[in-house]
Every structure is written in C-alpha cells, then in structure tokens.
PDB file of C-alpha atoms in Angstrom:
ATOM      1  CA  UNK A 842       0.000   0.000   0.000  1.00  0.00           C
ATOM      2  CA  UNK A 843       1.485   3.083  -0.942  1.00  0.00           C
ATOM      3  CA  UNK A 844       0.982   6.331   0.760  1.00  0.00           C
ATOM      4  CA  UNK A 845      -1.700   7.570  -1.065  1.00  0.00           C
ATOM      5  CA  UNK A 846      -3.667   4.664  -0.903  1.00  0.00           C
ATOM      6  CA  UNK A 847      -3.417   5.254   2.559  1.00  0.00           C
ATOM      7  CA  UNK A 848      -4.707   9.114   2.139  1.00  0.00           C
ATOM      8  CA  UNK A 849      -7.233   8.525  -0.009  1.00  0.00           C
ATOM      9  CA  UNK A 850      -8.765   5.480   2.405  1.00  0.00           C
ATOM     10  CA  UNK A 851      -9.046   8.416   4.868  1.00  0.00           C
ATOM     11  CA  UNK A 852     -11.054  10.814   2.914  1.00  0.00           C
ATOM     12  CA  UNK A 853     -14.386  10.401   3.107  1.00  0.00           C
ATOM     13  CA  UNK A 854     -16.536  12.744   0.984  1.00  0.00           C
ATOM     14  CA  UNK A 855     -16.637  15.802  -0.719  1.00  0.00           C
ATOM     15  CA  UNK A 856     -17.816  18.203   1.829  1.00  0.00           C
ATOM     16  CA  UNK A 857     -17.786  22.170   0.405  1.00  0.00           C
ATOM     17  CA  UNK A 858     -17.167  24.099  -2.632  1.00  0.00           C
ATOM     18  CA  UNK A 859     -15.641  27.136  -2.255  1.00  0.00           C
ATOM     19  CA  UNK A 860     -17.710  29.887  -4.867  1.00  0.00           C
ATOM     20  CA  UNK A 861     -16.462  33.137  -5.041  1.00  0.00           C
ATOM     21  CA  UNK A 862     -18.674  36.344  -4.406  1.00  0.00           C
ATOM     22  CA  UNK A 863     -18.471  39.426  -4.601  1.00  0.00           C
ATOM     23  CA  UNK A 864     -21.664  40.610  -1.920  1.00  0.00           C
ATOM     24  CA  UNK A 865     -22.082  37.857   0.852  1.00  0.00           C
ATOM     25  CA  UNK A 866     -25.873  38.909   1.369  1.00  0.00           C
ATOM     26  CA  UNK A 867     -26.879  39.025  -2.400  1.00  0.00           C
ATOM     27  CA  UNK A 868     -25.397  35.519  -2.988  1.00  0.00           C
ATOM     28  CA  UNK A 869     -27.072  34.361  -0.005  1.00  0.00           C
ATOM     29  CA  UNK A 870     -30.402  35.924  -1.684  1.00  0.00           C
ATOM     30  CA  UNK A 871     -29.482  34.319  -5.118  1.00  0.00           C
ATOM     31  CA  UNK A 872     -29.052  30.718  -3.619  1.00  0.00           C
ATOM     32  CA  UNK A 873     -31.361  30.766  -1.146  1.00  0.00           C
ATOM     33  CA  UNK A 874     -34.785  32.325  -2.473  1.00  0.00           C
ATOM     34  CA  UNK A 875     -33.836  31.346  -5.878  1.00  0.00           C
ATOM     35  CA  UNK A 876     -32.014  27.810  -6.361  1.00  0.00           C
ATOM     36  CA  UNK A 877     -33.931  27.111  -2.656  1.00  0.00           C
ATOM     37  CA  UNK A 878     -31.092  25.920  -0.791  1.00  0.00           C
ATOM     38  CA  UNK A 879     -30.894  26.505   2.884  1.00  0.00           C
ATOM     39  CA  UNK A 880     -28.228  28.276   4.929  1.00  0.00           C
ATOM     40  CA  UNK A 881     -25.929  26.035   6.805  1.00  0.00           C
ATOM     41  CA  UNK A 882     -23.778  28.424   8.977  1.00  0.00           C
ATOM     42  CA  UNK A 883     -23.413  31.958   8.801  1.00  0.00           C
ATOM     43  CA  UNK A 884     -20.512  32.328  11.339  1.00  0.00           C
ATOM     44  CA  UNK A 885     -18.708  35.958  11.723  1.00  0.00           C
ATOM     45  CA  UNK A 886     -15.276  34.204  12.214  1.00  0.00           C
ATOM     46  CA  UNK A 887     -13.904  38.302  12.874  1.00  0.00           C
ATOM     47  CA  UNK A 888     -11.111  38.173   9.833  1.00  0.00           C
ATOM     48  CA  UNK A 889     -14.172  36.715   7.659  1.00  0.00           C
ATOM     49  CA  UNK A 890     -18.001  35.327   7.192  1.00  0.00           C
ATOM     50  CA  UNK A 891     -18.258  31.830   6.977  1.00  0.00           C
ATOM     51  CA  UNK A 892     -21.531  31.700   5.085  1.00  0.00           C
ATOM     52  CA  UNK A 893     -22.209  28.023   3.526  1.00  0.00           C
ATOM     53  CA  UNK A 894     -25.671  26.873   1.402  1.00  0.00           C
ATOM     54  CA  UNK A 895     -26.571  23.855   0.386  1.00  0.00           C
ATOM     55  CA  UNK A 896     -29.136  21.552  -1.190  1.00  0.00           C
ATOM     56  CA  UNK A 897     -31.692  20.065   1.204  1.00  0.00           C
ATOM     57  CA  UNK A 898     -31.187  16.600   2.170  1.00  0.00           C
ATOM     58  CA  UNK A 899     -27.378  16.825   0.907  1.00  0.00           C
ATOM     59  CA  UNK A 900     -24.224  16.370   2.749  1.00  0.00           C
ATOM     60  CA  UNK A 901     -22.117  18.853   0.254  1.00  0.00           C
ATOM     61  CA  UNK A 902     -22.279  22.633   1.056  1.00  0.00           C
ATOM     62  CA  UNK A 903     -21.199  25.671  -0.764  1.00  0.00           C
ATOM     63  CA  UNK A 904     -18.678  28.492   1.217  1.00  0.00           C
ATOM     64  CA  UNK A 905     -19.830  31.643  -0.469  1.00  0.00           C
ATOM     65  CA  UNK A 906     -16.834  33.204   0.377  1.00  0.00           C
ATOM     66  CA  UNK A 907     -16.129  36.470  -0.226  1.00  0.00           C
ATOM     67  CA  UNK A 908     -13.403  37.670  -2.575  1.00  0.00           C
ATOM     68  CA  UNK A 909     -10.443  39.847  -0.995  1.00  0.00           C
ATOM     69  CA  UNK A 910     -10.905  37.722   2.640  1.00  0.00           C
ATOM     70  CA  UNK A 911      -7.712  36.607   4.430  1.00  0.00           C
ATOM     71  CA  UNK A 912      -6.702  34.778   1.136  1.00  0.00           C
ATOM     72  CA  UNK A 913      -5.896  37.484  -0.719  1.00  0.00           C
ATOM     73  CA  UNK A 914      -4.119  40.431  -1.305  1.00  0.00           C
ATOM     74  CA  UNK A 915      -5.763  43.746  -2.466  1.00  0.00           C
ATOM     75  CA  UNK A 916      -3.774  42.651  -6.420  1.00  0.00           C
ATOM     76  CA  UNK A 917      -4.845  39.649  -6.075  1.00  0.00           C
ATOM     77  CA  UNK A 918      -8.437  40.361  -5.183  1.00  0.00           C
ATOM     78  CA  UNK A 919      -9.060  42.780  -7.966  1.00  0.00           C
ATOM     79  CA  UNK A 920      -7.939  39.671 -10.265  1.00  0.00           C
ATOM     80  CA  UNK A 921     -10.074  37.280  -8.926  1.00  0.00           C
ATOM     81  CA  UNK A 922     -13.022  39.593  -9.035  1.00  0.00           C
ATOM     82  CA  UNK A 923     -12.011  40.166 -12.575  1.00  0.00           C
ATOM     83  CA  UNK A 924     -12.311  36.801 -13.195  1.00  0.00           C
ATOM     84  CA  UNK A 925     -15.181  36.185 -11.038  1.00  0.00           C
ATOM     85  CA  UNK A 926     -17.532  38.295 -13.326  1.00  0.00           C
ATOM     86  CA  UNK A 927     -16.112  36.601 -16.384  1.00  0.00           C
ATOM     87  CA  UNK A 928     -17.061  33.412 -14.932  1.00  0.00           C
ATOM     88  CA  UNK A 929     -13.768  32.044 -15.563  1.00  0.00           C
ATOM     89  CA  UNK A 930     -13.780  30.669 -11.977  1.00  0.00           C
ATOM     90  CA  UNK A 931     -15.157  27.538 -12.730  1.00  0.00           C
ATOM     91  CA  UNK A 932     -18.891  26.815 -11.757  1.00  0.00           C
ATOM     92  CA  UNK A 933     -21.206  24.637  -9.867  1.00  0.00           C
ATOM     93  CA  UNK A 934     -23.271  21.543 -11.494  1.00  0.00           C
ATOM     94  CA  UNK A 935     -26.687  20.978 -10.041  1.00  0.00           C
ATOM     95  CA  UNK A 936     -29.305  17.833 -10.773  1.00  0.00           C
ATOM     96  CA  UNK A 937     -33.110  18.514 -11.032  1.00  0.00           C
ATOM     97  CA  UNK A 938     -36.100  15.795 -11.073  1.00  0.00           C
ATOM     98  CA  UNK A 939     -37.655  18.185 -13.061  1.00  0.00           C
ATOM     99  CA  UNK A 940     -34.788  19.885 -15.366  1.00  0.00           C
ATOM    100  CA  UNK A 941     -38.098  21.510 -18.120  1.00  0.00           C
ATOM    101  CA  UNK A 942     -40.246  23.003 -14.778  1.00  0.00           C
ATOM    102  CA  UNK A 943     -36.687  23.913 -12.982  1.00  0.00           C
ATOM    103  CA  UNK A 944     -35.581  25.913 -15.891  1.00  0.00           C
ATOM    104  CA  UNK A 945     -39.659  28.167 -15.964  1.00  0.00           C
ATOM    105  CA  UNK A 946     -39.455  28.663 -12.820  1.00  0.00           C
ATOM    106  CA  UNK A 947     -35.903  30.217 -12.605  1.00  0.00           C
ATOM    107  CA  UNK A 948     -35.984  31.831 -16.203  1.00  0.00           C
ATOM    108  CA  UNK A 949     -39.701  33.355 -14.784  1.00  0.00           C
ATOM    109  CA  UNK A 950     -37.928  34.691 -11.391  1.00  0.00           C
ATOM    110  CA  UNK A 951     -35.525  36.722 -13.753  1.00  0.00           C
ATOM    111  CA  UNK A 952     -32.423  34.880 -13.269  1.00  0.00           C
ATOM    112  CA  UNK A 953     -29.893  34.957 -16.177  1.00  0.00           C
ATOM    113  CA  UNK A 954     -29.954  32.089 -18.780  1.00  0.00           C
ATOM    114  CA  UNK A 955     -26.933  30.986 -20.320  1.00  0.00           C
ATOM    115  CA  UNK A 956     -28.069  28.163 -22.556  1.00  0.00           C
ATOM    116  CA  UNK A 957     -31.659  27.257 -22.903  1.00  0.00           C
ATOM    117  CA  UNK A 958     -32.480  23.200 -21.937  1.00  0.00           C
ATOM    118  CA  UNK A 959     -30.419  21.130 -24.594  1.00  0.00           C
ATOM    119  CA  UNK A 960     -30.994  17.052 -24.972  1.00  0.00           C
ATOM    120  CA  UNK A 961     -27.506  15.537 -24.560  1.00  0.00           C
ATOM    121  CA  UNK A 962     -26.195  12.179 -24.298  1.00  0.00           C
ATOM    122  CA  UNK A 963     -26.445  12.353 -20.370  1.00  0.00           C
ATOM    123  CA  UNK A 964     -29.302  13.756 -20.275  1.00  0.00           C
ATOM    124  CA  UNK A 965     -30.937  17.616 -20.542  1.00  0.00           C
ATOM    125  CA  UNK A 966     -29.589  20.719 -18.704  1.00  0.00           C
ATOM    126  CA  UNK A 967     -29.427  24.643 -19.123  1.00  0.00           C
ATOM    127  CA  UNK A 968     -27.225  27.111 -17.612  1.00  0.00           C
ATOM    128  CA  UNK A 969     -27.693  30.058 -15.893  1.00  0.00           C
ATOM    129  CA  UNK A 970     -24.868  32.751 -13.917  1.00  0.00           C
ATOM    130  CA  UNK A 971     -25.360  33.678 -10.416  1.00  0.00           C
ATOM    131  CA  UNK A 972     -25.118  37.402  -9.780  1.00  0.00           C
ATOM    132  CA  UNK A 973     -21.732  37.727  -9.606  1.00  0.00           C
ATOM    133  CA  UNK A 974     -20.675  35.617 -12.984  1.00  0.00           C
ATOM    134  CA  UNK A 975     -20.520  32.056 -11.935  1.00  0.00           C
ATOM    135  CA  UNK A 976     -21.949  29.257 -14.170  1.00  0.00           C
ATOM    136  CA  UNK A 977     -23.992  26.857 -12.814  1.00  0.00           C
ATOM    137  CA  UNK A 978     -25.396  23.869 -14.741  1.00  0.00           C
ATOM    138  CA  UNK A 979     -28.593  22.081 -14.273  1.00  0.00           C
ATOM    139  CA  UNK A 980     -28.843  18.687 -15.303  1.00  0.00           C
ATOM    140  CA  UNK A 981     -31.738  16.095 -15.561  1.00  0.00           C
ATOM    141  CA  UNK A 982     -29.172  12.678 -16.010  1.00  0.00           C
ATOM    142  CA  UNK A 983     -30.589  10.040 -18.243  1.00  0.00           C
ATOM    143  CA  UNK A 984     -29.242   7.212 -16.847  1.00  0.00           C
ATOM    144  CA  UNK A 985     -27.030   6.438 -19.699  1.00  0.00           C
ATOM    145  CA  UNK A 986     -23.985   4.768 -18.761  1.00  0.00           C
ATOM    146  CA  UNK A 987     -20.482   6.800 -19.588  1.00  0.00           C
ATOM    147  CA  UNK A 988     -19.514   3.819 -22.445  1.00  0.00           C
ATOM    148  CA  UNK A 989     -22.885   5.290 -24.438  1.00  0.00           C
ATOM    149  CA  UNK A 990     -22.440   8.939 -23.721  1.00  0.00           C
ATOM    150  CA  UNK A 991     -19.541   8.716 -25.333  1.00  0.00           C
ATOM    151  CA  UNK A 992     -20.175   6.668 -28.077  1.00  0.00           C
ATOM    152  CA  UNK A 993     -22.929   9.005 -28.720  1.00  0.00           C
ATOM    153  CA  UNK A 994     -20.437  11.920 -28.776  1.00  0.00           C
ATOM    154  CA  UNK A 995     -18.157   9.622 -30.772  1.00  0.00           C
ATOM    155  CA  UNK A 996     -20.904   8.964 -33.433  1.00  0.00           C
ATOM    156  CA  UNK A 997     -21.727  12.511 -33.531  1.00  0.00           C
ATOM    157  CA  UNK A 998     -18.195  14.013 -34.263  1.00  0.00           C
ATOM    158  CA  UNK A 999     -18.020  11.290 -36.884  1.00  0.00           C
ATOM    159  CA  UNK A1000     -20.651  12.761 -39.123  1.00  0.00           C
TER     160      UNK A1000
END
C-alpha cells in the first residue's frame, strides 16, 4: 500500500465548494430564495463570514466566500473579481427531477440564462450565472452509462 492509498482510504466525501462572491448577502439571496437551498452556517469568524448553502437533504455545502478575505491580497483580489464576473472561476453543477419546470421557474424569477435546456447524451440541462458571474449547470441525467455517452459523442463528431 502506498501512501496515497493510505490518504485517499481516509477521505471520506466531498464536503464544500468554495464559490467566489463578490456581496455575501446578495449571494445568499441568489441561492437561497432562488435555487432554494438553505443556509448552513453563517458564522462571523472576525477576519471573515463563513456563510455556507446547500441543497436540502445533501451532505455537500457551498462556502460563499467572499473575494479579498484573508486569502488574498488587495492585487490579487481585484484579479479574482475580474475573473469572477467573467465566470472564468469555474462553476457549480446541479441535478433537477424536473430539469423543463426547474428551468420556468428560474428563467420566470428573472435569473440569467446561459443556454436554454439542450438534450444531450447524459441527459438535458441549461445554464444560468449567479449574480456575480458564476456558471452553474442544471442537469436532468438520463441514466445512460459513460460507455454510451460517449459513443454518442463519438458517433456525432463522426458525421
């Protein structure tokens, strides 16, 4: 056994995701009243909020933490926020029972669509940006196993 195997046996799950904001209380807003996840902790640590979100039912949480807190220098701040509203920060992928009703109801409460629902392989999703620039996904999974999703893509880029 090497000594990763021996890390990784240790680790257990996946427990937040770090999404960069720029307002702590309009993020909270966004991903509370609008994706309807609940607020986990909001903890005023003094140096910085500890606000996490996350799905009902689910383990996983989001940290919407604040750009320019104790990680970063004013330079380095302005470049993540720069990149923040880009949404070159990377994103957040979400599952729906209900991808078609989950996509009215959001695109109805005024939040901005990125891609309208699109059959793929997988399954169907849309995207939509948080306020600050974010992506997040929303995906309805077919059930297809990864062999036939890609085969599918496979097929495709063939023609």
């Amino acid at each position: 056994m090497t000594s990763v195997d021996v890390m990784v046996s240790h680790i257990t799950s996946l427990h937040i995701r770090s999404v960069p904001v720029l307002d702590q209380d309009e993020a909270l807003d966004f991903y509370t009243s609008r994706l309807g996840f609940e607020v986990r902790d909001d903890i005023d640590l003094g140096f910085m909020r500890w606000l996490t979100v996350g799905v009902p039912g689910q383990d996983t949480s989001l940290l919407l933490e604040l750009v320019g807190g104790p990680q970063h220098d004013e330079a380095t701040a302005a470049q993540v926020r720069d990149l923040v509203t880009k949404g070159a920060l990377g994103g957040v992928f979400l599952l729906s029972s209900d991808v078609h009703a989950t996509y009215a109801a959001l695109r109805d409460a005024g939040v901005e669509i990125t891609s309208e629902p699109v059959e793929q392989p997988y399954g169907t999703d849309f995207g939509i940006r948080d306020p600050f620039g974010n992506h997040v996904r929303i995906s309805q999974p077919n059930g297809a196993p990864s062999e036939q999703v890609q085969a599918d893509y496979d097929a495709a880029a063939a023609r």
